[in-house]
């Protein structure tokens, strides 16, 4: 996606070849994206198949040097999280609910949210 925003005047063939690399993980399916190419006096739109972005939590596909296969976070596998949830559920009385509060949204100004940063005091 960054490539498309940096090269708005590149020929469509260049953009197509740049984003048509084979997808490595099966979870990253191609999506349709509108790409505008402007010429003096007129505009042209075409669709390109591009990869879904790799924004978010690292995975074994995007960060193999950090996350091993089967892990959700570095050093902790998915079965460990499942065991933790089961253990917590077994400790709760029947019919109860566990509520985990999250951080409140901070604001830098009237309409600009403050990005969340984990507290170092935890």
PDB file of C-alpha atoms in Angstrom:
ATOM      1  CA  UNK A   1       0.000   0.000   0.000  1.00  0.00           C
ATOM      2  CA  UNK A   2       2.882   2.352   0.725  1.00  0.00           C
ATOM      3  CA  UNK A   3       4.274   1.603  -2.710  1.00  0.00           C
ATOM      4  CA  UNK A   4       1.046   2.770  -4.328  1.00  0.00           C
ATOM      5  CA  UNK A   5       1.012   6.032  -2.387  1.00  0.00           C
ATOM      6  CA  UNK A   6       4.678   6.745  -3.183  1.00  0.00           C
ATOM      7  CA  UNK A   7       4.327   6.065  -6.896  1.00  0.00           C
ATOM      8  CA  UNK A   8       1.044   7.669  -7.998  1.00  0.00           C
ATOM      9  CA  UNK A   9       2.414   8.534 -11.451  1.00  0.00           C
ATOM     10  CA  UNK A  10       4.116   5.194 -12.183  1.00  0.00           C
ATOM     11  CA  UNK A  11       2.793   3.129 -15.081  1.00  0.00           C
ATOM     12  CA  UNK A  12       0.172   0.536 -14.146  1.00  0.00           C
ATOM     13  CA  UNK A  13       2.411  -2.283 -15.430  1.00  0.00           C
ATOM     14  CA  UNK A  14       5.116  -1.228 -12.950  1.00  0.00           C
ATOM     15  CA  UNK A  15       2.670  -1.194 -10.056  1.00  0.00           C
ATOM     16  CA  UNK A  16       1.138  -4.514 -11.064  1.00  0.00           C
ATOM     17  CA  UNK A  17       4.505  -6.265 -11.244  1.00  0.00           C
ATOM     18  CA  UNK A  18       5.565  -4.736  -7.925  1.00  0.00           C
ATOM     19  CA  UNK A  19       2.553  -6.071  -6.035  1.00  0.00           C
ATOM     20  CA  UNK A  20       1.961  -9.360  -7.825  1.00  0.00           C
ATOM     21  CA  UNK A  21       4.551 -11.365  -5.867  1.00  0.00           C
ATOM     22  CA  UNK A  22       3.265 -14.729  -4.618  1.00  0.00           C
ATOM     23  CA  UNK A  23       1.604 -14.747  -1.222  1.00  0.00           C
ATOM     24  CA  UNK A  24       3.560 -16.807   1.282  1.00  0.00           C
ATOM     25  CA  UNK A  25       1.079 -17.422   4.142  1.00  0.00           C
ATOM     26  CA  UNK A  26      -2.373 -18.734   3.224  1.00  0.00           C
ATOM     27  CA  UNK A  27      -4.049 -16.198   5.541  1.00  0.00           C
ATOM     28  CA  UNK A  28      -2.947 -13.242   3.410  1.00  0.00           C
ATOM     29  CA  UNK A  29      -5.452 -13.215   0.597  1.00  0.00           C
ATOM     30  CA  UNK A  30      -5.272 -10.591  -2.128  1.00  0.00           C
ATOM     31  CA  UNK A  31      -7.724  -7.748  -1.864  1.00  0.00           C
ATOM     32  CA  UNK A  32      -8.951  -5.296  -4.462  1.00  0.00           C
ATOM     33  CA  UNK A  33      -7.736  -1.741  -4.128  1.00  0.00           C
ATOM     34  CA  UNK A  34      -8.455   1.310  -6.211  1.00  0.00           C
ATOM     35  CA  UNK A  35      -5.367   2.973  -7.553  1.00  0.00           C
ATOM     36  CA  UNK A  36      -5.715   6.431  -9.014  1.00  0.00           C
ATOM     37  CA  UNK A  37      -3.327   7.579 -11.720  1.00  0.00           C
ATOM     38  CA  UNK A  38      -3.538  11.247 -12.558  1.00  0.00           C
ATOM     39  CA  UNK A  39      -2.598  12.823 -15.849  1.00  0.00           C
ATOM     40  CA  UNK A  40      -2.771  16.505 -16.642  1.00  0.00           C
ATOM     41  CA  UNK A  41      -6.402  17.333 -17.347  1.00  0.00           C
ATOM     42  CA  UNK A  42      -7.872  13.885 -16.645  1.00  0.00           C
ATOM     43  CA  UNK A  43      -7.940  11.123 -14.049  1.00  0.00           C
ATOM     44  CA  UNK A  44      -7.957   7.367 -14.525  1.00  0.00           C
ATOM     45  CA  UNK A  45      -8.869   4.691 -12.005  1.00  0.00           C
ATOM     46  CA  UNK A  46      -7.985   1.032 -12.203  1.00  0.00           C
ATOM     47  CA  UNK A  47      -8.096  -1.893  -9.791  1.00  0.00           C
ATOM     48  CA  UNK A  48      -5.077  -3.838  -8.662  1.00  0.00           C
ATOM     49  CA  UNK A  49      -4.843  -6.993  -6.578  1.00  0.00           C
ATOM     50  CA  UNK A  50      -2.570  -6.248  -3.621  1.00  0.00           C
ATOM     51  CA  UNK A  51      -1.651  -8.028  -0.435  1.00  0.00           C
ATOM     52  CA  UNK A  52      -3.372  -7.275   2.829  1.00  0.00           C
ATOM     53  CA  UNK A  53      -1.072  -5.184   4.969  1.00  0.00           C
ATOM     54  CA  UNK A  54       1.152  -6.640   7.663  1.00  0.00           C
ATOM     55  CA  UNK A  55       0.064  -4.138  10.288  1.00  0.00           C
ATOM     56  CA  UNK A  56      -0.623  -5.422  13.781  1.00  0.00           C
ATOM     57  CA  UNK A  57       0.733  -8.132  16.019  1.00  0.00           C
ATOM     58  CA  UNK A  58       3.775  -9.974  14.640  1.00  0.00           C
ATOM     59  CA  UNK A  59       3.110 -13.485  13.376  1.00  0.00           C
ATOM     60  CA  UNK A  60       5.299 -16.408  12.389  1.00  0.00           C
ATOM     61  CA  UNK A  61       4.906 -15.291   8.755  1.00  0.00           C
ATOM     62  CA  UNK A  62       5.730 -11.600   9.177  1.00  0.00           C
ATOM     63  CA  UNK A  63       8.427 -11.927  11.885  1.00  0.00           C
ATOM     64  CA  UNK A  64       9.892 -15.462  11.773  1.00  0.00           C
ATOM     65  CA  UNK A  65      12.948 -14.230  13.681  1.00  0.00           C
ATOM     66  CA  UNK A  66      10.704 -13.313  16.661  1.00  0.00           C
ATOM     67  CA  UNK A  67       7.739 -15.696  16.612  1.00  0.00           C
ATOM     68  CA  UNK A  68       8.155 -19.442  16.096  1.00  0.00           C
ATOM     69  CA  UNK A  69       5.459 -21.560  14.381  1.00  0.00           C
ATOM     70  CA  UNK A  70       2.541 -22.166  16.761  1.00  0.00           C
ATOM     71  CA  UNK A  71       3.305 -19.137  18.956  1.00  0.00           C
ATOM     72  CA  UNK A  72       0.960 -16.170  19.315  1.00  0.00           C
ATOM     73  CA  UNK A  73       3.513 -13.991  21.087  1.00  0.00           C
ATOM     74  CA  UNK A  74       7.277 -14.522  21.288  1.00  0.00           C
ATOM     75  CA  UNK A  75       7.938 -17.503  23.558  1.00  0.00           C
ATOM     76  CA  UNK A  76       4.269 -18.327  24.335  1.00  0.00           C
ATOM     77  CA  UNK A  77       2.387 -20.858  22.202  1.00  0.00           C
ATOM     78  CA  UNK A  78      -1.345 -20.787  21.524  1.00  0.00           C
ATOM     79  CA  UNK A  79      -1.963 -23.869  23.705  1.00  0.00           C
ATOM     80  CA  UNK A  80      -0.508 -21.983  26.702  1.00  0.00           C
ATOM     81  CA  UNK A  81      -3.101 -19.227  26.290  1.00  0.00           C
ATOM     82  CA  UNK A  82      -5.847 -21.847  26.013  1.00  0.00           C
ATOM     83  CA  UNK A  83      -4.657 -23.551  29.215  1.00  0.00           C
ATOM     84  CA  UNK A  84      -4.592 -20.199  31.044  1.00  0.00           C
ATOM     85  CA  UNK A  85      -8.186 -19.427  30.011  1.00  0.00           C
ATOM     86  CA  UNK A  86      -9.349 -22.885  31.082  1.00  0.00           C
ATOM     87  CA  UNK A  87      -7.584 -22.542  34.440  1.00  0.00           C
ATOM     88  CA  UNK A  88      -9.145 -19.126  35.058  1.00  0.00           C
ATOM     89  CA  UNK A  89     -12.573 -20.486  34.123  1.00  0.00           C
ATOM     90  CA  UNK A  90     -12.178 -23.397  36.548  1.00  0.00           C
ATOM     91  CA  UNK A  91     -11.330 -20.996  39.398  1.00  0.00           C
ATOM     92  CA  UNK A  92     -14.458 -18.864  38.880  1.00  0.00           C
ATOM     93  CA  UNK A  93     -17.746 -19.793  40.565  1.00  0.00           C
ATOM     94  CA  UNK A  94     -20.517 -21.106  38.301  1.00  0.00           C
ATOM     95  CA  UNK A  95     -22.430 -18.355  36.492  1.00  0.00           C
ATOM     96  CA  UNK A  96     -19.782 -15.698  37.142  1.00  0.00           C
ATOM     97  CA  UNK A  97     -18.145 -13.348  34.659  1.00  0.00           C
ATOM     98  CA  UNK A  98     -14.543 -12.105  34.546  1.00  0.00           C
ATOM     99  CA  UNK A  99     -14.188  -8.443  33.561  1.00  0.00           C
ATOM    100  CA  UNK A 100     -10.790  -7.064  32.558  1.00  0.00           C
ATOM    101  CA  UNK A 101     -10.677  -3.250  32.397  1.00  0.00           C
ATOM    102  CA  UNK A 102      -8.688  -1.600  29.656  1.00  0.00           C
ATOM    103  CA  UNK A 103      -6.966   1.747  29.481  1.00  0.00           C
ATOM    104  CA  UNK A 104      -9.119   4.799  28.893  1.00  0.00           C
ATOM    105  CA  UNK A 105      -8.706   6.812  25.706  1.00  0.00           C
ATOM    106  CA  UNK A 106      -6.502   9.846  26.193  1.00  0.00           C
ATOM    107  CA  UNK A 107      -6.830  12.954  24.056  1.00  0.00           C
ATOM    108  CA  UNK A 108      -4.070  15.339  22.932  1.00  0.00           C
ATOM    109  CA  UNK A 109      -6.643  17.897  21.822  1.00  0.00           C
ATOM    110  CA  UNK A 110     -10.364  18.000  20.986  1.00  0.00           C
ATOM    111  CA  UNK A 111     -10.217  15.475  18.157  1.00  0.00           C
ATOM    112  CA  UNK A 112      -6.716  13.949  18.288  1.00  0.00           C
ATOM    113  CA  UNK A 113      -6.498  10.713  20.295  1.00  0.00           C
ATOM    114  CA  UNK A 114      -3.403  10.002  22.372  1.00  0.00           C
ATOM    115  CA  UNK A 115      -1.823   6.649  21.432  1.00  0.00           C
ATOM    116  CA  UNK A 116      -1.929   4.051  24.212  1.00  0.00           C
ATOM    117  CA  UNK A 117       1.367   3.215  25.927  1.00  0.00           C
ATOM    118  CA  UNK A 118       1.666   0.344  28.404  1.00  0.00           C
ATOM    119  CA  UNK A 119       2.339   1.533  31.953  1.00  0.00           C
ATOM    120  CA  UNK A 120       5.819   0.588  33.151  1.00  0.00           C
ATOM    121  CA  UNK A 121       4.513   0.382  36.740  1.00  0.00           C
ATOM    122  CA  UNK A 122       2.557  -2.828  36.193  1.00  0.00           C
TER     123      UNK A 122
END
